[in-house]
């Protein structure tokens, strides 16, 4: 590694084996002598990280058997060395095994992780530098907890700011409208923009140039009525009058929409092709200038309003996150970056126990700028460092065609410009696909080499050039892998209300909604595919959650083994819904709908839900909450789920399993309100779907996966349909943010070059993302690729209406069929492709289900472990009332314990008593905080107590022979209980006849009034009997010859117990 | 005393070997003076120290078993048992009292605050550290570091000296700052007369005269400071090593593992010890499968499950419960998660925020819920509280007496907020020394749990649940909480004076310490023990399975520490990744040698969902074995799982479907005009809502929802219209409207409102301004309100098949234009975009119109029937209160229906009534409503089964 090429960047098209390549590069470095600890490999998903590591290990493990596996490894290693222009010594079997041994010994020093995991680890080490003592819980930005943290922060902000201040901020945000919901609006703004606010310079929000207002607007307005009457063209007159009223209403954007104003702005100055009189033009120009000023001022005002809101919000939000000890993933690189600022690189490596000299960066195109900044700092990649401090090699692999995380900051340009950060990068590319059939690849090539066929893309020259610059045709590695591609429209019958042209402005929002029958049609097509290729995996890749939901329902109702993944899908099961209702009821006993739901379910019996009266609902609700409070969510949900599973099928069982695990996870963060749990559940993404041959997911989720058949039913989802909240301008593609403007469209954008440029940047990014998404979607397919499109709406003359810009429109243009409206547009390959011999043995896609079966242990066996019964607990300690538990009278407790210890030191009263010094030493060990005076006083009291008649009688030496054991430890099995402890006094008397009489004495030193002694003594009955039984077992004497005594020192009472075989008598 | 080592061999489980050893070394003897008594096995002068308390407890079991069963009736005087960590405290004594946990934290805090510049070198963000809570968390970190170093005989100054001697003097600055902090901490303690509880060197040996021998059992390693202490003991200390004599070179003179030996040793793990599992729950299933093989011949308590990673515990709990196998988790339960701690947490929230939200959470806690009713005798308090919050959006309950008296719901809300206030009342706002917070907190808890104890319902509701030892668990956690509070109460007043804090911070501190306290799982007979990995070696079960044998868990990695990098740990000889490996390699070896049936399960996915590798301990083999094992562990056979694990046995088909409406005719006698819309949208939901009267209640109240916002506007305009404003100009109208808005807002929301509500009111005022303009313009066109034409309640007995059905409705506004002699029926709407009455009332389906709402047509019908002269011309319209400027003309949106449309609407109403009478409420509509109506669960909106209800509907292309 020391010689030859150090830094290598590989453009690897889809399916060309990025993981494989990365693993080979890793192994090359190991073979060259690096230790696993010297190499850091990062990627983006945990799954990918796992795959890389297991690929590295399994290749070396496999090669250690010798044979072709070793040959193949050698071939790959040789290729890499050759690329690096270094000679290569093939690995012998011994080398390989030695390498395996080394790897296994250093398994703990492999650094293969996601960038996030690397950052979390860094944060863990630099906690105090980050100003916190505990590692925050990492949370998805879209989670319910983060939402709540935002809400709290917003509440504090609103409560702190003056009302007028907030009002004017709100006005700026909504453009002087009167909105019904304000909290929602403000939350939308901060949710969308906080990250931008944190990462962009503040002055970027203040960059819109607003031209001044013309001084003579009033004069122009005064002239207007006369002008309107004077002009010959009466319709122009009318237009002027309308315009005047709009100006007076200060409806400036409407003014800019007016034909006559537009015409003046474009310099055309005509009205219905006729030039307008010059006085009119003059007035109109003034009006145009005024409106331009006002609308742009409003945009700027709004942008500044956003900034103002964020400025107030951000610190409160960060504080609220810290209060909850939460950290959203978006904040992670920012926080880690800020910590690194303060550190020396040497310290960093040392404290992280990680000083890699080789970096392998996977999926490089998805890195975002903040992550990259941190990585550069961490690994000394930035210019400021001397060459020898840098890592000795950096390898990165990526594919800008697959950059689909632009919406969350992913910046593919970093990859393309890696040369700017690293010296002497050698570029290479891979385009042999190990995944797809050539039929699929040809189709991909056809689409992406014909992008220019779509006239709508002409204005995005830079994007097109970017695509063309590195695009290379894909080659299938498995030449004989057959496949099938089709692009076709749904039949006319599904057309109905579909409206391509203005669907986006629909009040009910979903611009990609197709006619209701469409998803059902798609479901039927998928059913056909499933029948034709029963063993094949099918991935249905969607753009919107709503359509995915509908399609999932349609497939399941056809009885197809389909599963869906994504946020909230846990709740697509009736049993899970019942748990949700039960939780809702727990929080809101007055909720009759949920009560009804739970009442009419298997949970009725479980919850003792006899009727639906409010009384009963309250009781059920309270019982549920009590259970939740005592045992947590996991336990309670598992309890409910077990009852519900009795009536559910496999799918229900799977969902309930996931639900229980989610609930256990929630216990780690638990809030106390069940409603919070429900909210959390609905915001939680399920990635681990019900395993099924047919899987529905978003294109984003499909990244890194592959399917035998890919179905794309939603390519008509328009590009750029949802306007962004702001337009962002960056300097260069990887530079800092330069300008931020609140979004404005149409006529407003038309009057500002700046806004237009900003919009163009935005639109280019959106198009780029959309093309990448299309590329990713198509290249997931191994064998079959099916593009389905809803029937197009027809104009009166029977021609289809023009499509909005979408993946579908791009694809149709690339296929030279922009006007196609029905039937099959493209078809290639063989529909009933078979599985060639070299394909792996068909994987069983319907895995077998396993579940815990009942295990019956042998309960006739003697116990190995005897449950413990501490004799003092047997005295009913658990009936102690909370008031007593919480009586924090430490002085009384100390006094009791010290007296007790002293009493234990007394053998017989006729023997010398312990001296003050001895008493002090004993007492000190028990109550170290008490002073000498306290002890001396107590000692005096102690001596007095010994003289009390009853106490003295217990301690007086008896006649005859007696063996005294003080503090006698014992451990005895009684029945199936283990009893152990210490007896204060055990006296064994040898009676004249040779029989034995045993007296067990226990001291009670708490302040019991004399009259309370009998009740108190009764409490200890069990304890005393346990002592007696223990003695009986230990010493092998009958119970009847044992007496147990309680000595209550404070009131000077003695209480004796004698024992029959069953009963205890007290005296 | 010079330590001695004794070799127990490893052919038996450790504790059995120890029992044998004790039987041999000090066999039972008859008592000299009373030989007639049973022989005595007197171990009372022996102290046995083991790595965990549980081992000591198990040893008692085995000794008692030996005494009572193997030998016939021997009187056992058991040894004193302790954990190795606690041994110095058992056999030693402080000259000055040791500081308690609170005092330690206070002393650290005081040390940090007194040396701000030094502190900044450790916590650069110290300046931004906010309340005492944050300081105390940092203090807790430093205290833990101090303990960790001290037990190994090291210290912060020690590390600092080490750093300064290194050539690169790396990290020296931070450590010398830490060193100064530690010195200051110690001086704070000693100036208050306390010993540092971590300082074993200053602990005086005080073994008492009864201790003759100390036995250290199964200690793979002895921390340095403890070893030093043991050397000072005047009695023999013997280390019993669970290994044969032949292995003596692998251990040092204290019987601890020699790292250099165990780091490179091959371990005797056989291939069939190892199992692999995909997901965490698969690991649990593997454990069940393994144990299941022995079930016939053993009891559950003869098996143990070890967890390399504690986070696997829930997976084990769930799978074992599903298999009907009881478990006993030796870990116990976190005190922090116990009920009294939850209550304290909620109290902190309420103390800090004092708002309706935190109050709602507080009174919902099951332990508090009975309190208000116990005091006031009132029940059912939550529901009125929910409704009140939803409708009146109070920021707090205490300070929120709106003018409307009924709003207080007959004192129920007062009862709730009084209880909360009485709880926190004694806590107050001021700052006090920590020790003086203990009593008020204890009093609050005593009050809460005393009510609970005397509440007969509390035990009654639980009887439904499986027996779960709830009272025991609760009693234990109350006791532990009380112990913490007692410790807090005993905190030195002097020390606490230096760092007074508010009640909320005091609670936070208690909760922080509760993190480290476990409440034992109530004992359970015949249960499989679930143990920590490091306790597995000492357990004497013959059947053991260890889960989580993965990298990152076993051996525990020592990287990622904020203070001590692994390399530093290794260099200064405190536990490091290497030493952990060595220890675990020995534990595993001894376990393999001494356990007849052992399974080691490695997962592929961690409890957090991360992919993980098997533990390198499993790969500590060489040659062919390594190659074979690596194949097995690394070369995964398939990339898709071949088996799917479920927790519950599935049935072949699902029995779930929405509850069918009751059959038979429906007796609904009257219908509200707006109910027709509901029926037309979905007969089933109509049934749920109007026949059964179901609703879903929530209490999240951040601001007015659109409906509440609309109804407020509506109320303002109605009130205004009932006054006479015939001559008023726009400004006067506007002024009056705003006045009314103010009055109504005060009435509904009170004077102190959520700031969001204030903002919304400002928004509402603007819409009213627009209404003022409309009002005047409209009036000027000759329209005036018909007498009694405001909020007019009307009924209509619609004759359907000879039987009348009563339809009720309230018309917002009826106007008359004298000039044109037309009537206008108006309904107010306030959506954000212009409403279209036609679109909101009917929809084109195929070629015909289908009514979706009958509101305006029915209003017209009612008005014509009761109010207007026969034959009048009546128009119907929506009055839109728009968000942005709209001319008066734009605000009136008229429905341009012809007479035949009205007739068809009336017929539609009849048809609906007929269907309702016949009880047709099934099936539900195919499409659920676009908004959340709280019925989604009952209607199974999100479930595939819902579509099955419509399966008979042919897909639209089927004819083709
Ligand atoms: S396809 Fe991507 S952008 Fe669209 S909804 Fe799914 S995850 Fe979001």
Short mmCIF file of C-alpha atoms in Angstrom, two decimals, chain B residues 536-826:
data_model
loop_
_atom_site.label_atom_id
_atom_site.label_comp_id
_atom_site.label_asym_id
_atom_site.label_seq_id
_atom_site.Cartn_x
_atom_site.Cartn_y
_atom_site.Cartn_z
CA UNK B 536 -23.15 -17.60 34.52
CA UNK B 537 -19.83 -19.05 35.51
CA UNK B 538 -20.75 -19.01 39.18
CA UNK B 539 -24.15 -20.53 38.61
CA UNK B 540 -24.41 -24.22 39.36
CA UNK B 541 -27.15 -25.21 36.89
CA UNK B 542 -26.34 -28.24 34.83
CA UNK B 543 -28.12 -26.86 31.81
CA UNK B 544 -27.04 -23.44 30.70
CA UNK B 545 -27.56 -21.38 27.62
CA UNK B 546 -25.87 -18.05 26.99
CA UNK B 547 -27.41 -15.60 24.54
CA UNK B 548 -25.70 -12.66 22.93
CA UNK B 549 -22.29 -14.29 22.46
CA UNK B 550 -21.39 -11.44 20.18
CA UNK B 551 -18.74 -8.86 19.66
CA UNK B 552 -19.68 -5.72 21.49
CA UNK B 553 -21.22 -7.75 24.33
CA UNK B 554 -18.95 -10.64 25.35
CA UNK B 555 -16.26 -9.64 26.06
CA UNK B 556 -17.45 -6.22 26.96
CA UNK B 557 -15.60 -3.59 24.93
CA UNK B 558 -13.92 -0.94 27.02
CA UNK B 559 -13.72 1.64 24.26
CA UNK B 560 -15.94 4.67 23.99
CA UNK B 561 -15.41 5.92 27.54
CA UNK B 562 -15.45 9.70 27.88
CA UNK B 563 -12.42 9.67 30.19
CA UNK B 564 -10.38 6.55 29.77
CA UNK B 565 -9.42 5.41 26.29
CA UNK B 566 -8.76 1.71 26.01
CA UNK B 567 -5.07 2.23 25.34
CA UNK B 568 -4.70 4.26 28.52
CA UNK B 569 -6.57 1.63 30.50
CA UNK B 570 -4.21 -1.03 29.29
CA UNK B 571 -1.16 1.10 29.98
CA UNK B 572 -2.09 1.95 33.54
CA UNK B 573 -3.50 -1.49 34.33
CA UNK B 574 -7.16 -0.86 34.86
CA UNK B 575 -9.76 -3.06 33.16
CA UNK B 576 -9.34 -2.80 29.41
CA UNK B 577 -10.66 -4.65 26.42
CA UNK B 578 -7.72 -7.00 26.74
CA UNK B 579 -8.24 -7.78 30.38
CA UNK B 580 -11.95 -8.25 29.82
CA UNK B 581 -11.15 -10.72 27.07
CA UNK B 582 -8.78 -12.60 29.32
CA UNK B 583 -11.31 -12.73 32.12
CA UNK B 584 -14.11 -13.90 29.83
CA UNK B 585 -11.88 -16.45 28.13
CA UNK B 586 -11.29 -18.00 31.54
CA UNK B 587 -14.96 -17.79 32.60
CA UNK B 588 -16.00 -19.44 29.37
CA UNK B 589 -13.37 -22.15 29.69
CA UNK B 590 -14.31 -22.94 33.26
CA UNK B 591 -17.95 -23.00 32.30
CA UNK B 592 -17.37 -25.32 29.35
CA UNK B 593 -15.36 -27.64 31.60
CA UNK B 594 -17.86 -27.71 34.43
CA UNK B 595 -21.25 -27.60 32.69
CA UNK B 596 -22.68 -30.83 31.34
CA UNK B 597 -25.06 -29.14 28.93
CA UNK B 598 -24.11 -25.78 27.52
CA UNK B 599 -25.23 -23.80 24.51
CA UNK B 600 -23.70 -20.54 23.33
CA UNK B 601 -25.93 -18.54 21.04
CA UNK B 602 -24.56 -15.82 18.78
CA UNK B 603 -27.02 -13.50 17.10
CA UNK B 604 -26.64 -11.84 13.76
CA UNK B 605 -28.63 -8.81 14.81
CA UNK B 606 -28.30 -7.00 18.11
CA UNK B 607 -31.18 -5.94 20.30
CA UNK B 608 -30.87 -2.51 18.70
CA UNK B 609 -31.15 -3.92 15.22
CA UNK B 610 -27.46 -3.58 14.36
CA UNK B 611 -25.75 -6.36 12.48
CA UNK B 612 -23.20 -7.98 14.79
CA UNK B 613 -20.43 -10.56 14.53
CA UNK B 614 -20.08 -13.56 16.77
CA UNK B 615 -17.85 -13.10 19.77
CA UNK B 616 -14.18 -13.64 19.06
CA UNK B 617 -14.15 -15.95 22.04
CA UNK B 618 -16.02 -18.44 19.87
CA UNK B 619 -13.19 -18.20 17.35
CA UNK B 620 -10.32 -18.69 19.76
CA UNK B 621 -9.37 -21.93 18.08
CA UNK B 622 -6.72 -22.76 15.52
CA UNK B 623 -5.98 -24.71 12.41
CA UNK B 624 -8.71 -26.74 10.79
CA UNK B 625 -11.10 -26.01 13.61
CA UNK B 626 -10.81 -22.31 12.98
CA UNK B 627 -11.35 -22.74 9.27
CA UNK B 628 -14.37 -24.90 9.86
CA UNK B 629 -15.83 -22.62 12.48
CA UNK B 630 -15.26 -19.51 10.42
CA UNK B 631 -17.10 -21.18 7.56
CA UNK B 632 -19.99 -21.85 9.83
CA UNK B 633 -20.14 -18.47 11.47
CA UNK B 634 -19.29 -16.19 8.57
CA UNK B 635 -20.39 -17.83 5.40
CA UNK B 636 -24.12 -17.29 5.60
CA UNK B 637 -26.07 -19.76 3.56
CA UNK B 638 -28.76 -17.51 2.16
CA UNK B 639 -29.45 -13.84 2.09
CA UNK B 640 -33.12 -14.19 2.80
CA UNK B 641 -34.30 -15.76 6.01
CA UNK B 642 -35.53 -19.30 5.79
CA UNK B 643 -37.62 -19.12 8.89
CA UNK B 644 -39.70 -16.43 10.38
CA UNK B 645 -40.18 -16.31 14.07
CA UNK B 646 -43.46 -15.26 15.59
CA UNK B 647 -44.35 -14.85 19.21
CA UNK B 648 -47.79 -16.33 18.88
CA UNK B 649 -49.09 -19.37 17.09
CA UNK B 650 -51.15 -18.19 14.12
CA UNK B 651 -54.56 -19.53 13.21
CA UNK B 652 -55.32 -20.48 9.64
CA UNK B 653 -57.78 -17.67 9.15
CA UNK B 654 -58.43 -14.43 10.88
CA UNK B 655 -61.69 -13.93 12.75
CA UNK B 656 -61.47 -10.17 12.80
CA UNK B 657 -64.07 -8.08 11.08
CA UNK B 658 -65.96 -4.96 12.06
CA UNK B 659 -68.80 -5.47 14.48
CA UNK B 660 -72.01 -5.94 12.49
CA UNK B 661 -74.78 -3.50 13.29
CA UNK B 662 -77.70 -4.99 15.16
CA UNK B 663 -80.29 -6.40 12.79
CA UNK B 664 -83.90 -5.33 12.63
CA UNK B 665 -85.54 -1.98 12.14
CA UNK B 666 -84.09 1.09 13.70
CA UNK B 667 -86.25 3.17 15.96
CA UNK B 668 -84.48 6.46 15.45
CA UNK B 669 -87.34 8.97 15.65
CA UNK B 670 -85.60 12.19 14.87
CA UNK B 671 -82.73 13.22 12.72
CA UNK B 672 -80.61 16.30 12.62
CA UNK B 673 -80.20 17.91 9.24
CA UNK B 674 -76.47 17.33 9.30
CA UNK B 675 -76.88 13.61 10.03
CA UNK B 676 -77.94 12.99 6.44
CA UNK B 677 -74.44 13.82 5.30
CA UNK B 678 -73.09 11.17 7.62
CA UNK B 679 -75.45 8.51 6.37
CA UNK B 680 -74.76 9.33 2.76
CA UNK B 681 -71.02 9.18 3.39
CA UNK B 682 -71.12 5.85 5.19
CA UNK B 683 -74.13 4.12 6.68
CA UNK B 684 -71.99 2.15 9.09
CA UNK B 685 -70.30 5.20 10.53
CA UNK B 686 -73.75 6.82 10.78
CA UNK B 687 -74.80 3.86 12.84
CA UNK B 688 -71.82 4.15 15.15
CA UNK B 689 -72.15 7.88 15.54
CA UNK B 690 -75.88 8.51 15.58
CA UNK B 691 -77.45 5.24 16.60
CA UNK B 692 -74.86 4.15 19.13
CA UNK B 693 -73.65 7.65 19.90
CA UNK B 694 -69.97 6.73 19.90
CA UNK B 695 -67.23 9.31 19.98
CA UNK B 696 -63.53 9.37 20.51
CA UNK B 697 -62.29 11.72 23.21
CA UNK B 698 -58.83 13.25 23.27
CA UNK B 699 -57.33 16.09 25.24
CA UNK B 700 -54.41 17.32 23.19
CA UNK B 701 -55.05 21.01 23.03
CA UNK B 702 -52.41 23.16 21.42
CA UNK B 703 -54.82 25.53 19.79
CA UNK B 704 -58.41 25.78 18.54
CA UNK B 705 -59.08 23.23 15.88
CA UNK B 706 -60.78 24.46 12.69
CA UNK B 707 -64.20 23.39 13.95
CA UNK B 708 -63.84 25.32 17.19
CA UNK B 709 -62.47 28.31 15.31
CA UNK B 710 -65.46 28.20 12.97
CA UNK B 711 -67.98 27.90 15.74
CA UNK B 712 -66.48 30.84 17.57
CA UNK B 713 -66.90 33.02 14.48
CA UNK B 714 -70.37 31.68 14.09
CA UNK B 715 -71.29 32.60 17.65
CA UNK B 716 -69.94 36.11 17.27
CA UNK B 717 -71.92 36.77 14.12
CA UNK B 718 -75.10 35.32 15.57
CA UNK B 719 -74.85 37.43 18.64
CA UNK B 720 -74.19 40.47 16.54
CA UNK B 721 -77.12 39.77 14.24
CA UNK B 722 -79.51 39.61 17.14
CA UNK B 723 -78.78 43.23 17.91
CA UNK B 724 -80.06 46.11 15.95
CA UNK B 725 -77.38 47.66 13.79
CA UNK B 726 -79.45 48.96 10.95
CA UNK B 727 -77.78 52.34 10.81
CA UNK B 728 -74.23 51.38 11.68
CA UNK B 729 -71.39 52.01 9.29
CA UNK B 730 -68.61 49.56 8.56
CA UNK B 731 -66.36 50.85 11.30
CA UNK B 732 -69.06 50.66 13.91
CA UNK B 733 -69.98 47.16 12.83
CA UNK B 734 -66.37 46.12 12.92
CA UNK B 735 -65.91 47.61 16.33
CA UNK B 736 -68.94 45.86 17.71
CA UNK B 737 -67.94 42.51 16.22
CA UNK B 738 -64.54 42.73 17.82
CA UNK B 739 -66.17 43.59 21.11
CA UNK B 740 -68.35 40.53 20.92
CA UNK B 741 -65.41 38.38 19.97
CA UNK B 742 -63.63 39.62 23.04
CA UNK B 743 -66.57 38.87 25.28
CA UNK B 744 -67.09 35.41 23.92
CA UNK B 745 -63.39 34.61 24.04
CA UNK B 746 -63.19 35.66 27.66
CA UNK B 747 -66.16 33.56 28.43
CA UNK B 748 -64.83 30.50 26.72
CA UNK B 749 -61.11 30.75 27.26
CA UNK B 750 -60.81 33.01 30.25
CA UNK B 751 -58.47 35.96 30.50
CA UNK B 752 -55.21 34.10 30.62
CA UNK B 753 -55.03 32.08 27.47
CA UNK B 754 -52.63 29.96 25.50
CA UNK B 755 -50.60 32.26 23.30
CA UNK B 756 -51.67 30.26 20.29
CA UNK B 757 -55.29 30.98 21.13
CA UNK B 758 -54.52 34.66 21.38
CA UNK B 759 -52.99 34.54 17.95
CA UNK B 760 -55.99 32.71 16.60
CA UNK B 761 -58.31 35.30 18.08
CA UNK B 762 -56.38 37.97 16.26
CA UNK B 763 -56.88 35.95 13.11
CA UNK B 764 -60.56 35.58 13.80
CA UNK B 765 -60.90 39.31 14.28
CA UNK B 766 -59.69 39.84 10.74
CA UNK B 767 -62.28 37.54 9.30
CA UNK B 768 -64.88 39.45 11.25
CA UNK B 769 -63.62 42.69 9.73
CA UNK B 770 -64.40 41.20 6.36
CA UNK B 771 -67.79 40.18 7.58
CA UNK B 772 -68.40 43.79 8.62
CA UNK B 773 -67.78 44.93 5.08
CA UNK B 774 -70.05 42.23 3.78
CA UNK B 775 -72.73 43.07 6.26
CA UNK B 776 -72.90 46.68 5.24
CA UNK B 777 -72.70 46.07 1.53
CA UNK B 778 -75.31 43.41 1.73
CA UNK B 779 -77.59 45.57 3.81
CA UNK B 780 -77.21 48.35 1.34
CA UNK B 781 -78.49 46.04 -1.36
CA UNK B 782 -81.73 45.85 0.52
CA UNK B 783 -81.27 42.65 2.49
CA UNK B 784 -82.30 42.53 6.05
CA UNK B 785 -82.53 39.78 8.56
CA UNK B 786 -85.95 38.30 8.86
CA UNK B 787 -87.48 38.63 12.28
CA UNK B 788 -86.52 35.51 14.16
CA UNK B 789 -84.26 34.62 11.28
CA UNK B 790 -81.13 34.14 13.33
CA UNK B 791 -80.16 30.78 14.73
CA UNK B 792 -83.65 29.67 13.98
CA UNK B 793 -84.42 26.23 15.35
CA UNK B 794 -86.86 24.49 13.06
CA UNK B 795 -88.35 21.08 12.85
CA UNK B 796 -89.99 19.38 9.96
CA UNK B 797 -92.10 16.29 10.08
CA UNK B 798 -91.30 14.72 6.80
CA UNK B 799 -93.83 12.25 5.70
CA UNK B 800 -92.16 9.06 4.60
CA UNK B 801 -94.43 6.25 3.53
CA UNK B 802 -97.24 7.62 5.60
CA UNK B 803 -95.22 7.97 8.75
CA UNK B 804 -93.64 11.23 9.76
CA UNK B 805 -89.99 11.55 10.59
CA UNK B 806 -88.90 14.54 12.56
CA UNK B 807 -85.99 16.47 11.11
CA UNK B 808 -84.35 19.09 13.25
CA UNK B 809 -82.08 21.90 12.29
CA UNK B 810 -80.89 25.36 13.12
CA UNK B 811 -80.56 27.85 10.33
CA UNK B 812 -77.77 30.36 10.76
CA UNK B 813 -79.51 33.24 9.07
CA UNK B 814 -82.58 33.99 6.99
CA UNK B 815 -82.79 37.28 5.13
CA UNK B 816 -85.41 39.04 3.11
CA UNK B 817 -85.06 41.54 0.34
CA UNK B 818 -88.15 43.67 0.21
CA UNK B 819 -87.37 45.15 -3.16
CA UNK B 820 -87.12 41.86 -4.96
CA UNK B 821 -89.22 39.94 -2.45
CA UNK B 822 -86.68 37.21 -2.25
CA UNK B 823 -85.58 35.21 0.74
CA UNK B 824 -82.04 34.10 1.37
CA UNK B 825 -81.00 31.24 3.62
CA UNK B 826 -77.40 31.49 4.75
#
